[in-house]
């Protein structure tokens, strides 16, 4: 019998990182490492880091610092840093923290078992952070083990970003855009569907430009852009719902908007980060669209799919942002009425152009603007929730609700959480109709009418 060891993995950041952690866990399980929820028990610790904002990177650093104690106690423990902080800080991490063994960038996660083995046997300390524009994301069939969370999965379709927004670290940590081969993506989705997965979310930093790095558009019938890929994914038998994230408004094509008119399985939810409502700030952010361009796209989406929920990301306190610029963002938020929004205080990131801008906004101004914005958005989200009460919505069952009392929990096509009463026989991944009776702070409540 092979000896088994324990793997502890901690993940920060976006869904891309979550998917990468799943891949690392699966690769390590093939090398006889079983996942544990207790770092003290681990033979290998992986911290998959995020560098998008200053706070996320600091969290990773302080967690890693804390593991010094575990390494002291058990020198054979292997500690690896993966993700965007690893890519960004590279070898310096090993210099700053002598208790770390491995630094692995996002393109190198597939080498994890091999690197852990050599760290364990020969005590080698390695930095694997090469970023190649010719990188090919290896085909990789995910493990599906029939647990409650397994009815929906992420599928990475591309990595990297070519846009260089002036606040953003991603092009520096994830490199240039690399699209996966369409046949690898479709095989992965088929494999998931065959194992009971009912919903997939296609992932990439900018999915709208899928395929553009794979050469000029090919012959008819080939999957060479994102709308064509979506059509092929919704055609996979057994998949009931398809989502994607994230999109750059400048690449939102009329063909993609058309997909929302034609593809029933494509959920009416579009995450379309606007970042700011001020043209002056958008230009300084190098976003390559104006407020009017953005609003026109929102209007087109709503024309073809009136029930579409639009969500967004917003940054307050970008260098040079005046009260008037901030007001423009508030106006835009009031006008669009986002279903929900993630909003952040601007923070300087290494290598991002805006770090060198000299008209930084004071911290207390950023905090005030953030709280005004978040308050207003919360009101809007609740108003939208309340307007849904009295209607019947399709819900995909996720599992028992966390609030106990025997309720079920699931999600609407627009991705809102619904807690509802229903029979014990329900299974995750099933679609049911739920009559909505109440809007709570962050969820809806109702009762099941019928299975679909
Ligand atoms: N400061 C604050 N927020 C940022 N984001 C990206 N970079 C920064 C930064 N330097 C936000 C953007 C992006 C989301 C993922 O994180 O809103 O869409
Ligand atoms: Fe964070 Fe961006 Fe890296 Fe995702 S890609 S982990 S959001 S820095």
Short mmCIF file of C-alpha atoms and ligand atoms in Angstrom, two decimals:
data_model
loop_
_atom_site.label_atom_id
_atom_site.label_comp_id
_atom_site.label_asym_id
_atom_site.label_seq_id
_atom_site.Cartn_x
_atom_site.Cartn_y
_atom_site.Cartn_z
CA UNK A 1 0.00 0.00 0.00
CA UNK A 2 1.25 3.49 -0.80
CA UNK A 3 1.82 5.71 2.15
CA UNK A 4 -0.56 8.69 2.19
CA UNK A 5 0.30 12.20 3.28
CA UNK A 6 -1.78 15.23 4.12
CA UNK A 7 -2.27 18.33 2.01
CA UNK A 8 -3.60 21.60 3.39
CA UNK A 9 -4.55 24.18 0.80
CA UNK A 10 -5.76 27.72 1.41
CA UNK A 11 -7.17 29.82 -1.42
CA UNK A 12 -7.51 33.58 -1.80
CA UNK A 13 -8.92 35.62 -4.67
CA UNK A 14 -10.96 34.95 -7.74
CA UNK A 15 -12.72 31.87 -9.14
CA UNK A 16 -9.70 31.32 -11.36
CA UNK A 17 -7.67 30.68 -8.22
CA UNK A 18 -10.40 28.41 -6.84
CA UNK A 19 -10.26 26.35 -10.01
CA UNK A 20 -6.44 26.26 -9.88
CA UNK A 21 -6.64 25.02 -6.28
CA UNK A 22 -8.99 22.23 -7.36
CA UNK A 23 -6.48 21.24 -10.04
CA UNK A 24 -3.60 21.25 -7.53
CA UNK A 25 -5.64 19.18 -5.06
CA UNK A 26 -6.45 16.63 -7.75
CA UNK A 27 -2.82 16.41 -8.95
CA UNK A 28 -1.62 15.94 -5.39
CA UNK A 29 -4.23 13.25 -4.73
CA UNK A 30 -2.71 11.32 -7.63
CA UNK A 31 0.57 11.58 -5.72
CA UNK A 32 -1.14 10.13 -2.59
CA UNK A 33 -1.77 13.40 -0.75
CA UNK A 34 -5.20 13.61 0.90
CA UNK A 35 -6.77 16.93 1.74
CA UNK A 36 -6.95 17.94 5.40
CA UNK A 37 -8.66 20.93 6.98
CA UNK A 38 -5.96 21.26 9.66
CA UNK A 39 -2.64 22.89 8.72
CA UNK A 40 -0.98 21.38 11.84
CA UNK A 41 -1.54 17.92 10.37
CA UNK A 42 -0.23 18.71 6.91
CA UNK A 43 2.87 17.29 5.19
CA UNK A 44 2.43 19.91 2.51
CA UNK A 45 0.82 23.35 2.76
CA UNK A 46 -0.14 25.31 -0.36
CA UNK A 47 -1.23 28.93 -0.09
CA UNK A 48 -2.82 30.03 -3.36
CA UNK A 49 -2.52 33.80 -3.22
CA UNK A 50 -4.22 36.81 -4.78
CA UNK A 51 -2.57 40.11 -5.51
CA UNK A 52 -5.44 42.10 -6.99
CA UNK A 53 -5.59 44.58 -4.12
CA UNK A 54 -3.10 45.49 -1.43
CA UNK A 55 -5.24 43.90 1.31
CA UNK A 56 -5.45 40.49 -0.36
CA UNK A 57 -1.68 40.31 -0.77
CA UNK A 58 -1.08 41.35 2.87
CA UNK A 59 -3.41 38.60 4.09
CA UNK A 60 -1.38 35.99 2.21
CA UNK A 61 1.86 37.34 3.65
CA UNK A 62 0.61 37.24 7.22
CA UNK A 63 -0.76 33.70 6.84
CA UNK A 64 2.56 32.52 5.39
CA UNK A 65 4.46 34.22 8.20
CA UNK A 66 2.40 32.26 10.74
CA UNK A 67 3.45 28.94 9.23
CA UNK A 68 7.08 29.49 10.35
CA UNK A 69 6.11 27.94 13.66
CA UNK A 70 4.82 24.74 11.98
CA UNK A 71 7.97 24.36 9.92
CA UNK A 72 10.12 24.76 13.02
CA UNK A 73 8.25 21.95 14.67
CA UNK A 74 8.35 19.71 11.59
CA UNK A 75 11.22 20.53 9.24
CA UNK A 76 10.01 17.90 6.72
CA UNK A 77 6.84 19.97 6.09
CA UNK A 78 6.84 21.43 2.54
CA UNK A 79 5.35 24.93 2.21
CA UNK A 80 4.42 26.22 -1.23
CA UNK A 81 3.16 29.64 -2.33
CA UNK A 82 1.13 29.64 -5.53
CA UNK A 83 -0.96 32.21 -7.40
CA UNK A 84 -0.49 35.85 -8.17
CA UNK A 85 1.67 36.93 -5.20
CA UNK A 86 4.00 34.04 -6.06
CA UNK A 87 4.22 35.23 -9.66
CA UNK A 88 4.73 38.83 -8.63
CA UNK A 89 7.28 38.44 -5.86
CA UNK A 90 9.05 35.29 -7.12
CA UNK A 91 12.38 34.51 -5.55
CA UNK A 92 12.07 37.41 -3.12
CA UNK A 93 9.51 35.36 -1.22
CA UNK A 94 12.11 32.66 -0.59
CA UNK A 95 14.60 35.32 0.50
CA UNK A 96 12.15 37.05 2.84
CA UNK A 97 10.77 33.84 4.32
CA UNK A 98 13.38 31.13 4.86
CA UNK A 99 10.72 28.64 5.92
CA UNK A 100 9.15 28.55 2.43
CA UNK A 101 10.14 25.80 -0.02
CA UNK A 102 8.33 26.54 -3.27
CA UNK A 103 7.08 29.54 -5.20
CA UNK A 104 4.83 28.55 -8.10
CA UNK A 105 3.24 30.93 -10.62
CA UNK A 106 -0.17 30.30 -12.21
CA UNK A 107 1.32 28.73 -15.36
CA UNK A 108 3.35 26.25 -13.30
CA UNK A 109 0.77 24.63 -11.03
CA UNK A 110 0.89 21.42 -13.06
CA UNK A 111 4.43 20.83 -11.76
CA UNK A 112 3.36 20.94 -8.10
CA UNK A 113 3.70 17.19 -7.24
CA UNK A 114 7.12 16.95 -8.84
CA UNK A 115 8.39 20.10 -7.08
CA UNK A 116 6.99 19.00 -3.72
CA UNK A 117 8.72 15.65 -4.12
CA UNK A 118 12.10 17.19 -4.78
CA UNK A 119 11.65 19.64 -1.90
CA UNK A 120 10.88 16.72 0.35
CA UNK A 121 13.67 14.43 -0.78
CA UNK A 122 16.48 16.87 -1.54
CA UNK A 123 15.34 19.93 0.42
CA UNK A 124 15.50 21.96 -2.81
CA UNK A 125 13.91 25.40 -2.73
CA UNK A 126 12.48 26.29 -6.13
CA UNK A 127 10.91 29.30 -7.83
CA UNK A 128 8.81 28.26 -10.82
CA UNK A 129 7.39 31.48 -12.24
CA UNK A 130 8.14 31.35 -15.97
CA UNK A 131 5.39 33.08 -17.97
CA UNK A 132 5.36 32.15 -21.63
CA UNK A 133 3.17 33.58 -24.35
CA UNK A 134 3.28 30.12 -25.93
CA UNK A 135 1.92 28.47 -22.79
CA UNK A 136 -0.69 25.79 -23.52
CA UNK A 137 -3.18 25.05 -20.75
CA UNK A 138 -3.00 21.24 -20.48
CA UNK A 139 -6.19 19.23 -21.03
CA UNK A 140 -7.26 18.08 -17.60
CA UNK A 141 -10.38 16.15 -16.66
CA UNK A 142 -11.74 17.22 -13.27
CA UNK A 143 -12.69 14.83 -10.52
CA UNK A 144 -16.39 14.84 -9.64
CA UNK A 145 -17.20 12.97 -6.47
CA UNK A 146 -20.92 13.42 -6.02
CA UNK A 147 -20.82 15.78 -3.01
CA UNK A 148 -23.35 18.57 -2.54
CA UNK A 149 -21.26 21.24 -4.24
CA UNK A 150 -20.62 19.13 -7.28
CA UNK A 151 -23.68 20.06 -9.31
CA UNK A 152 -21.94 23.23 -10.45
CA UNK A 153 -18.36 23.69 -11.52
CA UNK A 154 -15.93 26.22 -12.96
CA UNK A 155 -14.28 25.62 -16.30
CA UNK A 156 -11.27 27.75 -17.19
CA UNK A 157 -11.41 28.77 -20.85
CA UNK A 158 -8.54 31.25 -20.95
CA UNK A 159 -5.89 32.82 -18.77
CA UNK A 160 -4.14 36.15 -18.71
CA UNK A 161 -5.06 39.60 -19.91
CA UNK A 162 -3.89 41.98 -22.66
CA UNK A 163 -5.63 45.13 -21.50
CA UNK A 164 -3.32 46.90 -19.08
CA UNK A 165 -5.87 48.92 -17.15
CA UNK A 166 -3.65 51.31 -15.25
CA UNK A 167 -4.74 50.08 -11.78
CA UNK A 168 -4.38 46.39 -12.48
CA UNK A 169 -1.74 43.85 -11.61
CA UNK A 170 -3.25 40.94 -13.58
CA UNK A 171 -1.38 41.39 -16.88
CA UNK A 172 1.81 41.31 -14.79
CA UNK A 173 0.89 38.20 -12.82
CA UNK A 174 -1.10 36.12 -15.30
CA UNK A 175 0.69 37.19 -18.49
CA UNK A 176 -0.87 37.58 -21.92
CA UNK A 177 -4.16 36.03 -22.98
CA UNK A 178 -3.95 32.31 -23.71
CA UNK A 179 -7.15 30.56 -24.81
CA UNK A 180 -7.66 26.87 -24.28
CA UNK A 181 -8.39 24.67 -27.26
CA UNK A 182 -12.16 24.52 -27.81
CA UNK A 183 -12.11 20.72 -27.99
CA UNK A 184 -10.44 20.51 -24.55
CA UNK A 185 -13.10 22.80 -23.09
CA UNK A 186 -15.99 20.86 -24.64
CA UNK A 187 -14.50 17.54 -23.51
CA UNK A 188 -14.22 18.88 -19.99
CA UNK A 189 -17.84 20.10 -20.00
CA UNK A 190 -19.04 16.73 -21.39
CA UNK A 191 -17.08 14.89 -18.73
CA UNK A 192 -18.64 17.08 -16.03
CA UNK A 193 -22.16 16.56 -17.40
CA UNK A 194 -21.60 12.80 -17.56
CA UNK A 195 -20.76 12.91 -13.86
CA UNK A 196 -23.86 14.80 -12.80
CA UNK A 197 -22.76 18.43 -13.07
CA UNK A 198 -25.69 20.61 -14.17
CA UNK A 199 -24.23 24.11 -14.24
CA UNK A 200 -20.90 25.40 -15.57
CA UNK A 201 -19.32 28.82 -15.24
CA UNK A 202 -16.77 29.58 -17.95
CA UNK A 203 -13.82 31.44 -16.50
CA UNK A 204 -11.28 33.88 -17.81
CA UNK A 205 -9.99 37.37 -17.01
CA UNK A 206 -11.65 38.58 -20.20
CA UNK A 207 -13.78 35.82 -21.72
CA UNK A 208 -15.15 38.11 -24.43
CA UNK A 209 -11.84 38.00 -26.24
CA UNK A 210 -11.72 34.18 -26.16
CA UNK A 211 -10.00 32.81 -29.26
CA UNK A 212 -8.43 36.08 -30.39
CA UNK A 213 -4.97 34.78 -29.51
CA UNK A 214 -5.57 31.64 -31.55
CA UNK A 215 -5.13 33.37 -34.91
CA UNK A 216 -7.60 34.91 -37.36
CA UNK A 217 -11.20 33.70 -37.43
CA UNK A 218 -11.35 30.32 -39.13
CA UNK A 219 -13.81 28.66 -41.45
CA UNK A 220 -17.49 28.62 -40.69
CA UNK A 221 -18.47 26.03 -38.14
CA UNK A 222 -15.22 26.29 -36.21
CA UNK A 223 -15.22 27.51 -32.65
CA UNK A 224 -13.06 30.59 -32.92
CA UNK A 225 -14.72 33.14 -30.70
CA UNK A 226 -16.68 33.36 -27.46
CA UNK A 227 -20.23 33.32 -28.91
CA UNK A 228 -19.34 30.16 -30.89
CA UNK A 229 -17.91 28.56 -27.76
CA UNK A 230 -21.05 29.40 -25.78
CA UNK A 231 -23.22 27.78 -28.43
CA UNK A 232 -21.16 24.60 -28.24
CA UNK A 233 -21.24 24.54 -24.43
CA UNK A 234 -25.02 25.00 -24.15
CA UNK A 235 -25.40 22.13 -26.65
CA UNK A 236 -23.79 19.65 -24.22
CA UNK A 237 -26.46 17.26 -23.02
CA UNK A 238 -27.07 17.26 -19.27
CA UNK A 239 -25.96 20.86 -18.72
CA UNK A 240 -28.96 22.99 -17.65
CA UNK A 241 -27.29 26.31 -16.94
CA UNK A 242 -24.28 28.16 -18.32
CA UNK A 243 -22.67 31.28 -16.87
CA UNK A 244 -19.42 33.10 -17.55
CA UNK A 245 -17.16 35.65 -15.93
CA UNK A 246 -15.55 38.12 -16.36
CA UNK A 247 -16.03 40.50 -19.27
CA UNK A 248 -14.48 43.69 -20.53
CA UNK A 249 -17.18 46.06 -21.81
CA UNK A 250 -15.09 47.09 -24.82
CA UNK A 251 -15.13 43.49 -26.14
CA UNK A 252 -18.85 42.88 -25.69
CA UNK A 253 -19.86 42.11 -29.27
CA UNK A 254 -23.33 42.22 -30.87
CA UNK A 255 -22.93 38.45 -31.43
CA UNK A 256 -22.54 37.89 -27.69
CA UNK A 257 -25.58 40.07 -26.97
CA UNK A 258 -27.46 37.91 -29.49
CA UNK A 259 -26.55 34.80 -27.49
CA UNK A 260 -28.75 36.12 -24.67
CA UNK A 261 -31.66 36.28 -27.09
CA UNK A 262 -31.11 32.79 -28.48
CA UNK A 263 -29.62 30.48 -25.87
CA UNK A 264 -32.13 29.51 -23.19
CA UNK A 265 -29.57 27.76 -21.01
CA UNK A 266 -27.44 30.89 -20.86
CA UNK A 267 -28.39 32.46 -17.52
CA UNK A 268 -29.72 36.02 -17.63
CA UNK A 269 -26.85 37.40 -15.60
CA UNK A 270 -24.04 39.57 -16.90
CA UNK A 271 -21.12 40.68 -14.76
CA UNK A 272 -19.92 43.78 -16.56
CA UNK A 273 -17.31 45.70 -14.55
CA UNK A 274 -17.65 49.44 -15.18
CA UNK A 275 -15.09 50.63 -12.56
CA UNK A 276 -16.13 54.32 -12.78
CA UNK A 277 -18.96 56.47 -14.12
CA UNK A 278 -16.67 59.36 -15.06
CA UNK A 279 -15.25 59.57 -18.60
CA UNK A 280 -12.17 61.38 -17.33
CA UNK A 281 -11.38 58.58 -14.84
CA UNK A 282 -12.23 55.85 -17.36
CA UNK A 283 -9.67 57.39 -19.72
CA UNK A 284 -7.03 57.53 -16.97
CA UNK A 285 -7.82 53.90 -16.16
CA UNK A 286 -7.19 53.04 -19.85
CA UNK A 287 -10.56 51.29 -20.05
CA UNK A 288 -11.08 52.19 -23.74
CA UNK A 289 -14.83 52.87 -23.44
CA UNK A 290 -16.88 55.87 -22.39
CA UNK A 291 -19.81 56.02 -20.01
CA UNK A 292 -22.10 56.36 -23.07
CA UNK A 293 -20.57 53.24 -24.75
CA UNK A 294 -21.12 51.28 -21.56
CA UNK A 295 -24.72 52.43 -21.11
CA UNK A 296 -25.48 51.59 -24.74
CA UNK A 297 -24.33 48.00 -24.15
CA UNK A 298 -26.42 47.71 -21.01
CA UNK A 299 -29.46 48.95 -22.96
CA UNK A 300 -28.84 46.43 -25.76
CA UNK A 301 -28.55 43.57 -23.28
CA UNK A 302 -31.80 44.60 -21.62
CA UNK A 303 -33.53 44.93 -24.97
CA UNK A 304 -32.82 41.29 -25.89
CA UNK A 305 -33.26 39.90 -22.37
CA UNK A 306 -35.41 42.17 -20.18
CA UNK A 307 -34.96 39.92 -17.12
CA UNK A 308 -31.15 40.12 -17.25
CA UNK A 309 -29.41 40.96 -13.96
CA UNK A 310 -26.40 43.18 -14.45
CA UNK A 311 -23.68 43.20 -11.81
CA UNK A 312 -20.45 45.14 -11.71
CA UNK A 313 -17.14 46.05 -10.10
CA UNK A 314 -16.41 49.64 -9.01
CA UNK A 315 -13.28 51.38 -7.77
CA UNK A 316 -13.50 54.55 -5.67
CA UNK A 317 -10.65 56.94 -5.04
CA UNK A 318 -8.68 56.23 -8.21
CA UNK A 319 -5.85 58.82 -8.43
CA UNK A 320 -7.27 62.21 -9.41
CA UNK A 321 -10.91 61.26 -8.69
CA UNK A 322 -12.77 64.46 -7.72
CA UNK A 323 -16.14 64.79 -5.96
CA UNK A 324 -17.68 65.39 -9.39
CA UNK A 325 -16.14 62.17 -10.76
CA UNK A 326 -17.45 60.24 -7.77
CA UNK A 327 -20.90 61.81 -8.25
CA UNK A 328 -20.82 60.56 -11.84
CA UNK A 329 -20.25 57.03 -10.52
CA UNK A 330 -23.14 57.38 -8.06
CA UNK A 331 -25.39 58.63 -10.88
CA UNK A 332 -24.43 55.70 -13.05
CA UNK A 333 -25.19 53.27 -10.24
CA UNK A 334 -28.61 54.90 -9.76
CA UNK A 335 -29.28 54.80 -13.47
CA UNK A 336 -28.22 51.20 -14.21
CA UNK A 337 -29.64 49.74 -10.99
CA UNK A 338 -27.21 46.86 -10.65
CA UNK A 339 -28.47 43.65 -9.15
CA UNK A 340 -25.33 43.69 -7.01
CA UNK A 341 -21.87 45.20 -7.13
CA UNK A 342 -18.41 44.64 -5.73
CA UNK A 343 -16.78 47.94 -4.83
CA UNK A 344 -13.27 48.66 -3.67
CA UNK A 345 -11.00 51.46 -2.53
CA UNK A 346 -8.23 51.98 -5.05
CA UNK A 347 -4.87 50.61 -3.91
CA UNK A 348 -1.46 50.88 -5.60
CA UNK A 349 -0.25 47.65 -7.17
CA UNK A 350 3.32 46.81 -8.16
CA UNK A 351 4.07 47.46 -11.85
CA UNK A 352 0.60 48.92 -12.51
CA UNK A 353 0.90 52.34 -14.19
CA UNK A 354 -1.40 54.20 -11.76
CA UNK A 355 0.97 53.45 -8.88
CA UNK A 356 3.14 56.22 -10.34
CA UNK A 357 0.30 58.76 -10.67
CA UNK A 358 0.93 61.56 -8.20
CA UNK A 359 -2.58 62.81 -7.38
CA UNK A 360 -3.56 60.11 -4.91
CA UNK A 361 -6.86 60.43 -3.03
CA UNK A 362 -6.56 60.51 0.80
CA UNK A 363 -7.58 57.35 2.63
CA UNK A 364 -10.44 59.00 4.56
CA UNK A 365 -11.98 60.35 1.34
CA UNK A 366 -11.82 56.86 -0.21
CA UNK A 367 -13.48 55.35 2.85
CA UNK A 368 -16.30 57.89 2.84
CA UNK A 369 -16.97 57.39 -0.87
CA UNK A 370 -16.90 53.62 -0.53
CA UNK A 371 -19.42 53.59 2.27
CA UNK A 372 -21.81 55.98 0.43
CA UNK A 373 -21.59 53.82 -2.66
CA UNK A 374 -22.07 50.55 -0.82
CA UNK A 375 -25.04 51.89 1.13
CA UNK A 376 -26.77 53.03 -2.03
CA UNK A 377 -26.06 49.77 -3.87
CA UNK A 378 -27.36 47.74 -0.95
CA UNK A 379 -30.64 49.69 -1.08
CA UNK A 380 -30.96 49.06 -4.81
CA UNK A 381 -30.23 45.32 -4.42
CA UNK A 382 -32.90 45.08 -1.73
CA UNK A 383 -35.42 47.01 -3.82
CA UNK A 384 -34.86 44.59 -6.70
CA UNK A 385 -35.24 41.65 -4.29
CA UNK A 386 -38.52 43.06 -2.96
CA UNK A 387 -39.85 43.55 -6.48
CA UNK A 388 -39.44 39.79 -7.06
CA UNK A 389 -41.75 38.86 -4.18
CA UNK A 390 -45.01 37.37 -5.49
CA UNK A 391 -43.42 35.89 -8.60
CA UNK A 392 -42.42 32.30 -9.32
CA UNK A 393 -38.79 31.69 -10.28
CA UNK A 394 -36.79 28.71 -11.46
CA UNK A 395 -34.33 27.61 -8.78
CA UNK A 396 -31.45 25.16 -9.07
CA UNK A 397 -31.26 23.23 -5.80
CA UNK A 398 -27.89 23.56 -4.04
CA UNK A 399 -28.53 21.69 -0.78
CA UNK A 400 -30.04 22.18 2.65
CA UNK A 401 -30.17 25.83 3.72
CA UNK A 402 -27.64 26.99 6.31
CA UNK A 403 -30.44 28.43 8.46
CA UNK A 404 -31.42 24.85 9.40
CA UNK A 405 -35.25 24.49 9.91
CA UNK A 406 -35.24 21.87 7.15
CA UNK A 407 -35.34 24.38 4.32
CA UNK A 408 -33.63 23.99 0.98
CA UNK A 409 -31.36 26.51 -0.65
CA UNK A 410 -30.77 27.23 -4.31
CA UNK A 411 -30.13 29.92 -6.88
CA UNK A 412 -32.23 31.80 -9.40
CA UNK A 413 -31.02 32.16 -13.00
CA UNK A 414 -29.83 35.64 -11.97
CA UNK A 415 -27.76 34.00 -9.21
CA UNK A 416 -29.77 35.17 -6.20
CA UNK A 417 -29.93 32.81 -3.23
CA UNK A 418 -33.40 31.44 -2.44
CA UNK A 419 -34.25 29.50 0.74
CA UNK A 420 -37.44 27.52 0.38
CA UNK A 421 -39.57 24.72 1.74
CA UNK A 422 -39.73 21.58 -0.38
CA UNK A 423 -39.86 17.78 -0.12
CA UNK A 424 -36.98 15.71 1.31
CA UNK A 425 -36.54 13.98 -2.02
CA UNK A 426 -34.86 16.99 -3.70
CA UNK A 427 -31.29 16.59 -4.98
CA UNK A 428 -28.57 19.20 -5.71
CA UNK A 429 -28.68 20.20 -9.36
CA UNK A 430 -32.44 19.70 -9.72
CA UNK A 431 -34.53 22.55 -11.15
CA UNK A 432 -37.71 23.53 -9.32
CA UNK A 433 -40.19 26.40 -9.43
CA UNK A 434 -40.36 28.45 -6.25
CA UNK A 435 -43.00 30.99 -5.30
CA UNK A 436 -41.24 33.94 -3.61
CA UNK A 437 -42.81 35.16 -0.38
CA UNK A 438 -40.23 37.41 1.21
CA UNK A 439 -37.04 39.35 0.47
CA UNK A 440 -34.44 39.12 3.25
CA UNK A 441 -31.19 41.06 3.50
CA UNK A 442 -29.10 38.89 1.21
CA UNK A 443 -31.53 36.22 0.06
CA UNK A 444 -35.10 35.45 -0.93
CA UNK A 445 -37.50 33.11 0.80
CA UNK A 446 -40.32 31.05 -0.69
CA UNK A 447 -42.00 27.70 -1.16
CA UNK A 448 -41.64 25.15 -3.89
CA UNK A 449 -44.45 24.86 -6.38
CA UNK A 450 -43.29 22.00 -8.58
CA UNK A 451 -40.30 20.20 -10.00
CA UNK A 452 -39.49 21.20 -13.59
N1 LIG B 1 -7.37 48.76 -6.45
C1 LIG B 1 -8.68 48.53 -6.14
N2 LIG B 1 -9.46 47.67 -6.81
C2 LIG B 1 -8.91 47.00 -7.84
N3 LIG B 1 -9.42 46.09 -8.68
C3 LIG B 1 -8.45 45.70 -9.53
N4 LIG B 1 -7.29 46.34 -9.26
C4 LIG B 1 -7.55 47.19 -8.21
C5 LIG B 1 -6.77 48.10 -7.48
N5 LIG B 1 -5.50 48.35 -7.78
C6 LIG B 1 -10.82 45.66 -8.67
C7 LIG B 1 -11.51 45.98 -9.98
C8 LIG B 1 -11.62 44.63 -10.64
C9 LIG B 1 -11.79 43.74 -9.44
C10 LIG B 1 -11.53 42.29 -9.70
O1 LIG B 1 -10.88 44.25 -8.50
O2 LIG B 1 -12.78 46.51 -9.70
O3 LIG B 1 -12.68 44.53 -11.56
FE1 LIG B 2 -6.35 37.86 -7.72
FE2 LIG B 2 -6.46 38.62 -10.24
FE3 LIG B 2 -4.77 36.78 -9.56
FE4 LIG B 2 -7.39 36.25 -9.54
S1 LIG B 2 -6.09 36.74 -11.32
S2 LIG B 2 -5.96 35.70 -8.00
S3 LIG B 2 -8.19 38.24 -8.85
S4 LIG B 2 -4.75 38.91 -8.91
#
